[in-house]
Each structure stands twice: as C-alpha cells, then as structure tokens.
C-alpha cells in the first residue's frame, strides 16, 4: 500500500503525549502514513501569529489535505483568534462529525444504549461572523443559511449513514420561528432525504428534539444540524454518553480534513504520563477511514474496544468497581498494541467498509428565479421618537411609488395600530412598500430624502419576490 502523506501537530499540554501514543498505535497496526509535522498553538501564538499557526504550516496542510491535530492551549488575553475556526474556514471543512457512544458497563454512563453521530454544519449560520452594533441599544448578528451549504451537509449526513450502515437521519431546526432560514434547512433536508429511500428521515423542532436527545438518546442514530444547534448539542451528546474524554471528531471538506479529540490540552495533567489518548486515537481512526485504510481503522478500533472492555483504564475513567488496572498514557497505548488483531467480546465490534469517503455530486442546479424588488425595510436609529411621531416624519418623505406600510420595534408592529404596552428600543424597522416592482433608483431616492431630513438610517433590506413569492417575513402582529 502506498504511504499517504498526512500533517501532524503535537499541540500543547497533554497534546505531545497523546499524539505519541496515538502514532505508536497506528504504526503498530500497519497504517501507511508519511508524516509531516507542523507547529501550532501556544508557541505560534506567542511568536505573533494571531491564529496560532505559522504561514509555512499552511503549505503542508494544502499539500497533504489531511490534518491530525492534538489539542492546543489558547493563551489568555485578547487578540488571539481560534485556530480551529481559522483552519475550518480556510480549508472549507463544512462537516463536523462527532460520534457519541456509550461503553457501558465498562465506562459509566446514564445511557447505556447510546450510539449517536452528530453531524454539524461548520461554516454558516450565526458563525458567519457578521455582527454590527447598530444603535446605542441594539446589536445584530446575521444568521446566514445557504442552499448549497445546506445541501452539502445534509447529503454528507445521508452518505455517512449509508457508508456506516446507519438506519436513520434526524434533522433539528427551529423552522416554526425562523421560517425562512431554518425553513430552508428543513426543506433541503426533505429533498435530499427523498434520494435515500432506504434510510429513515425525521425532523424535530430543536427544543423538544434536544430534550428527547438528552432523555432518550437511544432513539437517535445520525443527527444533522445547523451550526449553532450542532455546536451545543454535540457537547451535550458527548457529555451524556459519559465519554467526553473518549470522543474524537472529524472536520471534513472538499479540499481537506482535520481529525482531533474533542477535549482540550488539559495543562494541569501535562507531562505526567496520565492523559487518556482515546479521543485523539478515535479521531485518528476516522482519519484512517477517510484516507482509505479502513482495515487498519477496524483493527485499531476493535483493539481499543477490547482494551476498554478488559478494564485497562486511565485515571479519568478508572472506577475501582469496574476497572482492572489503572494505567498511564504509555501503558494504555501498549495495552491497545498488545490487543491488535483482537475484537471486543461484549461491546459491538466495528467493521469499516473500504468506502471511507464520498465524492459529493455536483450541487443541484438551481434555475435563477425572477426577482423583483417591491419595497425596502429601512432601519432607523432614533432614541427620542414615538411610533406615531416617526411615522408622521417618514410619511412626509414618501415618493417614487414607495409608501410607509409598517414600523416594527424588535420585530413587533408598533405602527399602524400598535399597542402602548409594547416595549420600544431606539431601533426602528420602517417598511416602505410599492404597489409593483420598483428600481434601485427609487430606493436611493427615498434614502436621499431621509438623509436630507436628518433621519439616521443604519441599514436597509430590500423586499423582494422570487418567482412572485414574497421573500421576507412579516412583522409580528402585521
Ligand atoms: P480540557 O478539555 O483541556 O480539560 C477539561 C478537564 O478534562 C480537565 O480536568 C482535564 O484534566 C480533563 N481532561 C481533558 N482531556 C483529558 C484526557 N485526554 N485525559 C484525561 N483527562 C483529560 O478543557 P479546559 O481545561 O477548559 O481547557 C484547557 C485548554 O485547552 C485551554 O487553553 C483551551 O483553550 C484549550 N482547548 C483546546 C481545544 C482544541 O485544541 N481543540 C479544545 C478545547 C479546549
């Protein structure tokens, strides 16, 4: 088998020890790897690289496209950017995959039957990082959900289920409230699900779905979520499986992939041969599958399960009632190596297929819709005004077919016919509508009149129709 080049970073704290243990196990199992090492983390931050990674390290990542990463320490204080977010965004790693498995009765858990894989969209949603302070009182973060981004993550979830013999994919959204953004995610989920008739598909509103996941995780198999819900629920799922220290994760993109443990660098445990290397090892198992070395992945994973089952445990999962031997990092790795070729006898053995990754099909072509602009929402900063007072000033500035249709405050209609009980901030959304399509010039004209009248507008959103369908939400109470 040809050696596959990978990039390895030993990281900070316990990172070097658990990486060493992991690489020893991989080598003993016969993984064919050509390792390039890069430096990331604390030292790189302190050298002045704000994202904790030196420019030359990117060359290795772009060459190998496979990154096995130990945890790093983010220095205290401001000005440092998250290395993980930087790598994910720069390499376009759109899918975060985190298997959350219980290993009862060998590792304590409240949910012995739990075996859930969380697949989180990694690039979009509120994490697009587009935030503004708009007025004295109001801050905004834009939530972006795109059709191609959603199609990629949902298809990834179904392909993951197909390749791993899983039976069901569940989608969580909040589309009863966010009908357009989460609504799109749900809609694309239904469209892609229809292409996989052999896999059950279900959707839950995220609040009750999260409650059910925490209460009866056995009812779930693969779960696919937009970024924020996925961020939160992947931690919940790992925690309730009882195995935060045992979980690995993969970040997958079309041009690269990154594999790691979900825990951090545990600085207080560093250099003492205490840390559990399991999270990083299980991340490395996902890497082996990804690079087409599924047989080696199967051998490593089963030897690891057998080690856990034999009660050879590091301090973090050691339980005198269950464990047989408390070991350090190196001895744990030795125990796994000694069991290569063996399978677990109580826990379910794993069997990875040769098909480790899939080449996504081209995105579904989307015919361009006929778009018409029929109005504009103008957001105004005004700490003094009342709804009626603002409406009177704005009505005097109507023209070019645009008339004031509504004013809302924090999404609630306050004009016409607002209620005096509605709490108002200094941030007003003023909706101007036309009876038919209008040009950009009409909007610019309106803004010019507003500026001339001293109205402090801070943002506009065009009101459009796509193929005749209104593409904006109504105000509450409209
Ligand atoms: P942590 O995950 O490092 O530690 C939390 C607790 O779990 C500690 O008690 C620690 O001793 C224990 N622990 C973690 N991994 C263990 C292992 N493999 N074996 C045994 N015990 C283990 O979280 P923290 O203390 O909040 O963060 C420490 C540093 O790690 C911070 O600088 C943080 O920014 C960084 N961090 C990095 C990553 C990453 O690189 N992906 C992720 C999370 C945190």
mmCIF file of C-alpha atoms in Angstrom, residues 137 385 387 409-410 414 419 421-428:
data_model
loop_
_atom_site.group_PDB
_atom_site.id
_atom_site.type_symbol
_atom_site.label_atom_id
_atom_site.label_comp_id
_atom_site.label_asym_id
_atom_site.label_seq_id
_atom_site.Cartn_x
_atom_site.Cartn_y
_atom_site.Cartn_z
ATOM 1 C CA UNK A 137 -29.113 49.801 22.432
ATOM 2 C CA UNK A 385 -39.256 59.306 18.866
ATOM 3 C CA UNK A 387 -44.101 55.284 16.659
ATOM 4 C CA UNK A 409 -39.576 47.525 17.035
ATOM 5 C CA UNK A 410 -37.671 44.303 17.739
ATOM 6 C CA UNK A 414 -45.880 49.355 16.585
ATOM 7 C CA UNK A 419 -50.169 48.855 21.497
ATOM 8 C CA UNK A 421 -47.684 48.213 26.182
ATOM 9 C CA UNK A 422 -45.058 47.201 23.580
ATOM 10 C CA UNK A 423 -41.562 47.985 24.844
ATOM 11 C CA UNK A 424 -39.589 50.021 22.332
ATOM 12 C CA UNK A 425 -35.842 50.441 21.889
ATOM 13 C CA UNK A 426 -34.003 53.059 19.804
ATOM 14 C CA UNK A 427 -34.036 50.741 16.742
ATOM 15 C CA UNK A 428 -36.965 51.009 14.318
#
